Amino acid sequence: MSDHPLDHATHQVHAAQAARDKLAVKAFFDEPTNTASYVIHDPATRRAAIVDSVLDFDAASGRTSTASADAMIAYVRAEGLTLDWLLETHAHADHLSAAPYIQQTLGGKLAIGREIITVQNVFGKIFNVGTEFARDGSEFDRLFEDGDEFAIGSIPAIALHVPGHTPADMAYVIGDVVFTGDTLFMPDFGTARADFPGGDARQLYQSIRRLLALPDATRLFLCHDYKAPGRDSYVWETTVAAERAGNIHVRDGVEEDAFVEMRTKRDATLAMPKLILPSVQVNIRGGQLPEPEENGKRYLKLPLDTL
């Protein structure tokens, strides 16, 4: 059976590679969370999007700050861009999203995959958030289905559902560029974990192979980098060809069952991300912080002996 969204994305990538105006990509790397965020824009129209923004958070003090987001806002303004989209690849477990703060400042629509509703239901129970939390994705302006089309200015874009790390992960194919979220890492580091609630290593393999069916020259921009052993610098851009040839977990020739066995064993050795509890309860709300209580303070929950 033909994978129509992928066929369409492949055609889009080929067309974009031949086009004169290509998507402009500016990365902002947050070393405390090893997160790469992006401001992207169409050079012809100056319309822009931000992918996977970071709200600075110090877990020890419970303090938030906006230095990372402010750097992206300053870049958007300096470049004379109009922000149309705030794209989230999934409900991150390693950093808080700054999307509401940026949206309040620059505008734009906040978007994520429709399966965020599944994640909201799972974690809504874990955090015992009560009936005031709708669990219907209404915190977001757009819930993407697999194959949904949109645009950054005149540059076409397609949302691809790539579950496995979480049920809600999306990759965004924009022109000849893909923002992979937490599926792939650099070839020397491998792939994302699949042991969070709702994660599935077999789904992750299938999602990755779907992305790696795109043309070899397709540029991939990753959400994280951790400097693999022997590498001294952070890197967050690669290609389909490089991943197919050299990814230590999922290069060509690695079969699905072997990947699932490797991923399952590896995940069993990994500690939970340091910020998973604060991050997820904020990010399932579209990055909105909890409402202040009667004393004017906001509080995050820490469910004990749960994850």
mmCIF file of C-alpha atoms in Angstrom:
data_model
loop_
_atom_site.group_PDB
_atom_site.id
_atom_site.type_symbol
_atom_site.label_atom_id
_atom_site.label_comp_id
_atom_site.label_asym_id
_atom_site.label_seq_id
_atom_site.Cartn_x
_atom_site.Cartn_y
_atom_site.Cartn_z
ATOM 1 C CA MET A 1 0.000 0.000 0.000
ATOM 2 C CA SER A 2 1.328 3.440 -0.896
ATOM 3 C CA ASP A 3 2.231 5.811 1.927
ATOM 4 C CA HIS A 4 0.555 8.868 0.441
ATOM 5 C CA PRO A 5 1.856 11.456 2.952
ATOM 6 C CA LEU A 6 5.395 10.162 2.484
ATOM 7 C CA ASP A 7 5.022 10.125 -1.312
ATOM 8 C CA HIS A 8 3.841 13.713 -1.156
ATOM 9 C CA ALA A 9 6.680 14.687 1.164
ATOM 10 C CA THR A 10 9.217 13.085 -1.178
ATOM 11 C CA HIS A 11 7.820 15.049 -4.118
ATOM 12 C CA GLN A 12 7.951 18.216 -2.016
ATOM 13 C CA VAL A 13 11.605 17.618 -1.081
ATOM 14 C CA HIS A 14 12.614 17.086 -4.711
ATOM 15 C CA ALA A 15 10.809 20.261 -5.774
ATOM 16 C CA ALA A 16 12.359 22.274 -2.949
ATOM 17 C CA GLN A 17 15.859 21.077 -3.816
ATOM 18 C CA ALA A 18 15.392 22.555 -7.282
ATOM 19 C CA ALA A 19 13.871 25.824 -6.057
ATOM 20 C CA ARG A 20 15.774 29.075 -5.807
ATOM 21 C CA ASP A 21 14.514 30.173 -2.406
ATOM 22 C CA LYS A 22 15.146 27.574 0.288
ATOM 23 C CA LEU A 23 14.093 27.537 3.900
ATOM 24 C CA ALA A 24 16.438 29.565 6.103
ATOM 25 C CA VAL A 25 17.258 27.798 9.374
ATOM 26 C CA LYS A 26 18.776 29.393 12.477
ATOM 27 C CA ALA A 27 19.521 27.049 15.376
ATOM 28 C CA PHE A 28 19.607 28.005 19.055
ATOM 29 C CA PHE A 29 21.223 25.352 21.246
ATOM 30 C CA ASP A 30 20.373 25.168 24.949
ATOM 31 C CA GLU A 31 23.244 23.288 26.573
ATOM 32 C CA PRO A 32 21.588 22.713 29.984
ATOM 33 C CA THR A 33 18.888 20.609 28.285
ATOM 34 C CA ASN A 34 20.882 19.626 25.175
ATOM 35 C CA THR A 35 18.013 21.007 23.084
ATOM 36 C CA ALA A 36 18.219 22.516 19.610
ATOM 37 C CA SER A 37 15.436 25.013 18.896
ATOM 38 C CA TYR A 38 14.994 26.676 15.537
ATOM 39 C CA VAL A 39 13.773 29.894 13.960
ATOM 40 C CA ILE A 40 12.983 29.133 10.333
ATOM 41 C CA HIS A 41 11.732 31.414 7.590
ATOM 42 C CA ASP A 42 10.944 31.815 3.924
ATOM 43 C CA PRO A 43 13.457 34.323 2.482
ATOM 44 C CA ALA A 44 10.950 35.471 -0.154
ATOM 45 C CA THR A 45 8.098 36.394 2.193
ATOM 46 C CA ARG A 46 9.876 36.734 5.567
ATOM 47 C CA ARG A 47 7.195 34.526 7.144
ATOM 48 C CA ALA A 48 8.573 32.387 9.952
ATOM 49 C CA ALA A 49 8.074 29.593 12.457
ATOM 50 C CA ILE A 50 9.761 28.564 15.704
ATOM 51 C CA VAL A 51 10.337 24.859 16.386
ATOM 52 C CA ASP A 52 10.644 23.432 19.928
ATOM 53 C CA SER A 53 11.376 26.532 21.993
ATOM 54 C CA VAL A 54 12.860 26.363 25.511
ATOM 55 C CA LEU A 55 11.747 28.099 28.698
ATOM 56 C CA ASP A 56 14.726 28.245 31.059
ATOM 57 C CA PHE A 57 14.010 26.411 34.315
ATOM 58 C CA ASP A 58 16.169 25.833 37.378
ATOM 59 C CA ALA A 59 14.799 22.786 39.158
ATOM 60 C CA ALA A 60 16.670 23.430 42.402
ATOM 61 C CA SER A 61 15.128 26.868 42.929
ATOM 62 C CA GLY A 62 11.934 26.415 40.914
ATOM 63 C CA ARG A 63 12.724 29.597 38.986
ATOM 64 C CA THR A 64 11.862 30.169 35.340
ATOM 65 C CA SER A 65 13.482 32.707 33.022
ATOM 66 C CA THR A 66 13.216 33.630 29.363
ATOM 67 C CA ALA A 67 16.787 34.232 28.165
ATOM 68 C CA SER A 68 16.638 31.435 25.577
ATOM 69 C CA ALA A 69 13.275 32.545 24.238
ATOM 70 C CA ASP A 70 14.329 36.192 24.254
ATOM 71 C CA ALA A 71 17.291 35.351 22.016
ATOM 72 C CA MET A 72 14.914 33.856 19.441
ATOM 73 C CA ILE A 73 12.540 36.807 19.731
ATOM 74 C CA ALA A 74 15.435 39.220 19.182
ATOM 75 C CA TYR A 75 16.487 37.282 16.071
ATOM 76 C CA VAL A 76 12.952 37.341 14.643
ATOM 77 C CA ARG A 77 12.767 41.095 15.140
ATOM 78 C CA ALA A 78 16.269 41.792 13.825
ATOM 79 C CA GLU A 79 15.515 39.817 10.653
ATOM 80 C CA GLY A 80 12.166 41.552 10.120
ATOM 81 C CA LEU A 81 10.239 38.279 10.241
ATOM 82 C CA THR A 82 6.545 37.652 10.857
ATOM 83 C CA LEU A 83 5.931 34.625 13.070
ATOM 84 C CA ASP A 84 3.106 32.422 11.793
ATOM 85 C CA TRP A 85 3.738 29.153 13.632
ATOM 86 C CA LEU A 86 5.064 27.782 16.914
ATOM 87 C CA LEU A 87 5.659 24.113 16.126
ATOM 88 C CA GLU A 88 6.091 21.503 18.846
ATOM 89 C CA THR A 89 7.316 18.070 17.783
ATOM 90 C CA HIS A 90 5.892 16.489 20.969
ATOM 91 C CA ALA A 91 5.331 17.085 24.687
ATOM 92 C CA HIS A 92 8.988 17.226 25.700
ATOM 93 C CA ALA A 93 10.253 15.457 28.816
ATOM 94 C CA ASP A 94 13.534 17.357 29.108
ATOM 95 C CA HIS A 95 12.592 21.033 28.889
ATOM 96 C CA LEU A 96 9.659 23.352 29.352
ATOM 97 C CA SER A 97 8.238 24.975 26.219
ATOM 98 C CA ALA A 98 8.396 28.763 25.894
ATOM 99 C CA ALA A 99 5.671 28.804 23.228
ATOM 100 C CA PRO A 100 3.051 30.771 25.235
ATOM 101 C CA TYR A 101 5.588 33.475 26.128
ATOM 102 C CA ILE A 102 6.757 33.791 22.516
ATOM 103 C CA GLN A 103 3.190 33.716 21.203
ATOM 104 C CA GLN A 104 2.199 36.525 23.547
ATOM 105 C CA THR A 105 5.125 38.570 22.233
ATOM 106 C CA LEU A 106 5.173 37.732 18.512
ATOM 107 C CA GLY A 107 1.874 36.022 17.718
ATOM 108 C CA GLY A 108 1.605 32.862 15.637
ATOM 109 C CA LYS A 109 -0.380 29.640 15.963
ATOM 110 C CA LEU A 110 0.736 26.921 18.383
ATOM 111 C CA ALA A 111 0.649 23.454 16.805
ATOM 112 C CA ILE A 112 1.373 19.851 17.765
ATOM 113 C CA GLY A 113 0.229 16.367 16.682
ATOM 114 C CA ARG A 114 -3.348 15.292 17.436
ATOM 115 C CA GLU A 115 -2.146 12.357 19.535
ATOM 116 C CA ILE A 116 -1.220 14.897 22.224
ATOM 117 C CA ILE A 117 -4.714 14.039 23.460
ATOM 118 C CA THR A 118 -3.497 10.508 24.230
ATOM 119 C CA VAL A 119 -0.501 11.898 26.109
ATOM 120 C CA GLN A 120 -2.744 14.319 28.003
ATOM 121 C CA ASN A 121 -4.948 11.448 29.129
ATOM 122 C CA VAL A 122 -2.011 9.331 30.301
ATOM 123 C CA PHE A 123 -0.235 12.098 32.186
ATOM 124 C CA GLY A 124 -3.438 13.745 33.348
ATOM 125 C CA LYS A 125 -3.978 10.616 35.448
ATOM 126 C CA ILE A 126 -0.354 10.495 36.613
ATOM 127 C CA PHE A 127 -0.543 14.109 37.821
ATOM 128 C CA ASN A 128 -4.153 13.751 39.037
ATOM 129 C CA VAL A 129 -5.007 17.085 37.450
ATOM 130 C CA GLY A 130 -8.780 16.771 37.842
ATOM 131 C CA THR A 131 -11.655 17.774 35.605
ATOM 132 C CA GLU A 132 -10.374 21.318 35.086
ATOM 133 C CA PHE A 133 -7.867 19.874 32.569
ATOM 134 C CA ALA A 134 -9.871 19.181 29.424
ATOM 135 C CA ARG A 135 -7.557 16.565 27.822
ATOM 136 C CA ASP A 136 -8.819 17.510 24.358
ATOM 137 C CA GLY A 137 -5.843 19.403 22.908
ATOM 138 C CA SER A 138 -7.656 22.728 23.229
ATOM 139 C CA GLU A 139 -4.521 24.375 24.645
ATOM 140 C CA PHE A 140 -3.148 24.294 21.079
ATOM 141 C CA ASP A 141 -4.341 26.228 18.037
ATOM 142 C CA ARG A 142 -3.785 23.378 15.553
ATOM 143 C CA LEU A 143 -3.634 19.626 16.029
ATOM 144 C CA PHE A 144 -1.909 18.038 13.050
ATOM 145 C CA GLU A 145 -2.948 14.716 11.550
ATOM 146 C CA ASP A 146 -0.520 12.592 9.576
ATOM 147 C CA GLY A 147 -0.122 14.161 6.134
ATOM 148 C CA ASP A 148 -1.631 17.542 6.993
ATOM 149 C CA GLU A 149 -0.279 20.332 4.833
ATOM 150 C CA PHE A 150 0.600 23.889 5.815
ATOM 151 C CA ALA A 151 3.216 26.423 4.725
ATOM 152 C CA ILE A 152 5.932 28.759 5.923
ATOM 153 C CA GLY A 153 5.293 31.668 3.598
ATOM 154 C CA SER A 154 5.565 30.226 0.083
ATOM 155 C CA ILE A 155 7.428 27.097 1.236
ATOM 156 C CA PRO A 156 5.138 24.049 1.523
ATOM 157 C CA ALA A 157 5.175 21.849 4.616
ATOM 158 C CA ILE A 158 3.802 18.458 5.597
ATOM 159 C CA ALA A 159 3.312 17.051 9.099
ATOM 160 C CA LEU A 160 4.259 13.372 9.482
ATOM 161 C CA HIS A 161 3.186 11.337 12.505
ATOM 162 C CA VAL A 162 6.262 9.488 13.811
ATOM 163 C CA PRO A 163 5.254 7.787 17.083
ATOM 164 C CA GLY A 164 7.477 5.596 19.211
ATOM 165 C CA HIS A 165 9.310 7.981 21.512
ATOM 166 C CA THR A 166 5.829 9.134 22.535
ATOM 167 C CA PRO A 167 2.455 8.517 20.859
ATOM 168 C CA ALA A 168 2.267 12.141 19.716
ATOM 169 C CA ASP A 169 5.611 12.735 17.985
ATOM 170 C CA MET A 170 5.499 14.664 14.717
ATOM 171 C CA ALA A 171 8.186 15.405 12.154
ATOM 172 C CA TYR A 172 7.787 18.502 10.003
ATOM 173 C CA VAL A 173 8.917 18.308 6.381
ATOM 174 C CA ILE A 174 9.333 21.922 5.295
ATOM 175 C CA GLY A 175 10.688 22.398 1.804
ATOM 176 C CA ASP A 176 13.670 20.029 1.662
ATOM 177 C CA VAL A 177 14.249 20.112 5.422
ATOM 178 C CA VAL A 178 12.906 17.811 8.145
ATOM 179 C CA PHE A 179 12.647 18.653 11.835
ATOM 180 C CA THR A 180 12.748 15.174 13.323
ATOM 181 C CA GLY A 181 11.940 15.862 16.974
ATOM 182 C CA ASP A 182 12.963 13.038 19.305
ATOM 183 C CA THR A 183 13.282 10.202 16.806
ATOM 184 C CA LEU A 184 16.829 10.336 15.474
ATOM 185 C CA PHE A 185 20.049 11.690 16.925
ATOM 186 C CA MET A 186 23.330 12.202 15.103
ATOM 187 C CA PRO A 187 24.588 8.981 13.465
ATOM 188 C CA ASP A 188 27.276 8.509 16.128
ATOM 189 C CA PHE A 189 24.723 8.744 18.964
ATOM 190 C CA GLY A 190 21.817 6.749 17.585
ATOM 191 C CA THR A 191 18.131 7.062 18.376
ATOM 192 C CA ALA A 192 15.698 8.310 21.007
ATOM 193 C CA ARG A 193 14.482 6.220 23.917
ATOM 194 C CA ALA A 194 11.067 4.547 23.770
ATOM 195 C CA ASP A 195 10.305 3.701 27.414
ATOM 196 C CA PHE A 196 8.174 6.670 28.459
ATOM 197 C CA PRO A 197 4.453 5.989 29.061
ATOM 198 C CA GLY A 198 2.978 5.261 25.628
ATOM 199 C CA GLY A 199 6.384 4.776 23.993
ATOM 200 C CA ASP A 200 7.051 1.790 21.735
ATOM 201 C CA ALA A 201 10.400 0.711 20.294
ATOM 202 C CA ARG A 202 8.809 -1.089 17.346
ATOM 203 C CA GLN A 203 6.803 1.995 16.426
ATOM 204 C CA LEU A 204 9.947 4.084 16.746
ATOM 205 C CA TYR A 205 11.817 1.851 14.291
ATOM 206 C CA GLN A 206 8.972 2.065 11.791
ATOM 207 C CA SER A 207 8.762 5.833 12.160
ATOM 208 C CA ILE A 208 12.504 6.249 11.637
ATOM 209 C CA ARG A 209 12.531 4.029 8.567
ATOM 210 C CA ARG A 210 9.686 6.125 7.205
ATOM 211 C CA LEU A 211 11.757 9.289 7.582
ATOM 212 C CA LEU A 212 14.803 7.583 6.079
ATOM 213 C CA ALA A 213 12.778 6.750 2.960
ATOM 214 C CA LEU A 214 12.957 10.448 2.025
ATOM 215 C CA PRO A 215 15.586 11.464 -0.587
ATOM 216 C CA ASP A 216 19.200 10.983 0.493
ATOM 217 C CA ALA A 217 20.049 14.698 0.370
ATOM 218 C CA THR A 218 17.160 15.668 2.663
ATOM 219 C CA ARG A 219 18.514 17.776 5.513
ATOM 220 C CA LEU A 220 17.559 16.591 8.992
ATOM 221 C CA PHE A 221 17.536 18.980 11.939
ATOM 222 C CA LEU A 222 17.489 17.199 15.284
ATOM 223 C CA CYS A 223 15.972 18.218 18.599
ATOM 224 C CA HIS A 224 18.924 17.115 20.748
ATOM 225 C CA ASP A 225 22.622 16.364 20.770
ATOM 226 C CA TYR A 226 24.736 14.902 23.572
ATOM 227 C CA LYS A 227 28.251 14.822 22.046
ATOM 228 C CA ALA A 228 28.890 11.163 21.358
ATOM 229 C CA PRO A 229 32.097 9.657 22.813
ATOM 230 C CA GLY A 230 35.090 11.011 20.935
ATOM 231 C CA ARG A 231 33.265 14.096 19.658
ATOM 232 C CA ASP A 232 34.006 17.463 21.300
ATOM 233 C CA SER A 233 31.340 19.684 19.722
ATOM 234 C CA TYR A 234 27.562 19.732 19.598
ATOM 235 C CA VAL A 235 26.002 18.995 16.198
ATOM 236 C CA TRP A 236 22.333 18.943 15.247
ATOM 237 C CA GLU A 237 22.218 18.793 11.436
ATOM 238 C CA THR A 238 22.652 15.688 9.287
ATOM 239 C CA THR A 239 21.118 14.064 6.185
ATOM 240 C CA VAL A 240 19.058 11.038 5.339
ATOM 241 C CA ALA A 241 22.073 9.532 3.548
ATOM 242 C CA ALA A 242 24.340 9.973 6.569
ATOM 243 C CA GLU A 243 21.793 8.372 8.899
ATOM 244 C CA ARG A 244 21.164 5.444 6.568
ATOM 245 C CA ALA A 245 24.874 4.816 6.155
ATOM 246 C CA GLY A 246 26.108 5.318 9.690
ATOM 247 C CA ASN A 247 23.504 5.543 12.450
ATOM 248 C CA ILE A 248 24.818 3.215 15.139
ATOM 249 C CA HIS A 249 21.302 2.002 16.037
ATOM 250 C CA VAL A 250 19.265 2.079 12.858
ATOM 251 C CA ARG A 251 21.487 2.260 9.765
ATOM 252 C CA ASP A 252 20.547 0.287 6.665
ATOM 253 C CA GLY A 253 20.765 -3.417 7.392
ATOM 254 C CA VAL A 254 19.562 -3.224 11.006
ATOM 255 C CA GLU A 255 16.364 -5.260 11.155
ATOM 256 C CA GLU A 256 13.332 -4.312 13.234
ATOM 257 C CA ASP A 257 13.598 -7.128 15.791
ATOM 258 C CA ALA A 258 17.292 -6.409 16.391
ATOM 259 C CA PHE A 259 16.543 -2.723 16.906
ATOM 260 C CA VAL A 260 13.700 -3.454 19.337
ATOM 261 C CA GLU A 261 15.930 -5.779 21.369
ATOM 262 C CA MET A 262 18.755 -3.207 21.471
ATOM 263 C CA ARG A 263 16.462 -0.283 22.288
ATOM 264 C CA THR A 264 14.619 -2.173 25.030
ATOM 265 C CA LYS A 265 17.829 -3.299 26.737
ATOM 266 C CA ARG A 266 19.403 0.143 26.460
ATOM 267 C CA ASP A 267 16.327 1.959 27.758
ATOM 268 C CA ALA A 268 16.292 -0.274 30.844
ATOM 269 C CA THR A 269 19.659 1.222 31.837
ATOM 270 C CA LEU A 270 18.652 4.882 31.440
ATOM 271 C CA ALA A 271 17.608 7.169 34.263
ATOM 272 C CA MET A 272 14.569 9.383 33.816
ATOM 273 C CA PRO A 273 15.359 12.837 32.398
ATOM 274 C CA LYS A 274 16.047 15.329 35.186
ATOM 275 C CA LEU A 275 13.165 17.599 34.192
ATOM 276 C CA ILE A 276 10.564 15.039 33.106
ATOM 277 C CA LEU A 277 8.100 15.758 35.923
ATOM 278 C CA PRO A 278 8.027 19.555 35.627
ATOM 279 C CA SER A 279 8.356 19.473 31.840
ATOM 280 C CA VAL A 280 5.574 17.095 30.949
ATOM 281 C CA GLN A 281 2.937 18.620 33.218
ATOM 282 C CA VAL A 282 3.631 22.022 31.642
ATOM 283 C CA ASN A 283 4.023 20.842 28.056
ATOM 284 C CA ILE A 284 0.797 18.828 27.927
ATOM 285 C CA ARG A 285 -0.852 22.199 28.636
ATOM 286 C CA GLY A 286 0.828 23.779 25.605
ATOM 287 C CA GLY A 287 3.560 25.270 27.782
ATOM 288 C CA GLN A 288 1.137 27.062 30.088
ATOM 289 C CA LEU A 289 2.275 27.209 33.708
ATOM 290 C CA PRO A 290 -0.232 26.217 36.421
ATOM 291 C CA GLU A 291 -2.587 28.928 37.564
ATOM 292 C CA PRO A 292 -1.536 30.723 40.779
ATOM 293 C CA GLU A 293 -3.090 29.442 43.984
ATOM 294 C CA GLU A 294 -4.719 31.676 46.597
ATOM 295 C CA ASN A 295 -1.338 32.900 47.823
ATOM 296 C CA GLY A 296 -0.357 34.050 44.335
ATOM 297 C CA LYS A 297 2.227 31.286 43.855
ATOM 298 C CA ARG A 298 2.306 28.659 41.108
ATOM 299 C CA TYR A 299 3.046 25.033 41.994
ATOM 300 C CA LEU A 300 4.194 21.958 40.075
ATOM 301 C CA LYS A 301 3.409 18.448 41.314
ATOM 302 C CA LEU A 302 5.980 15.706 41.871
ATOM 303 C CA PRO A 303 4.161 12.322 41.931
ATOM 304 C CA LEU A 304 6.201 9.989 44.094
ATOM 305 C CA ASP A 305 7.186 6.421 43.175
ATOM 306 C CA THR A 306 5.337 6.612 39.853
ATOM 307 C CA LEU A 307 7.759 6.762 36.922
#
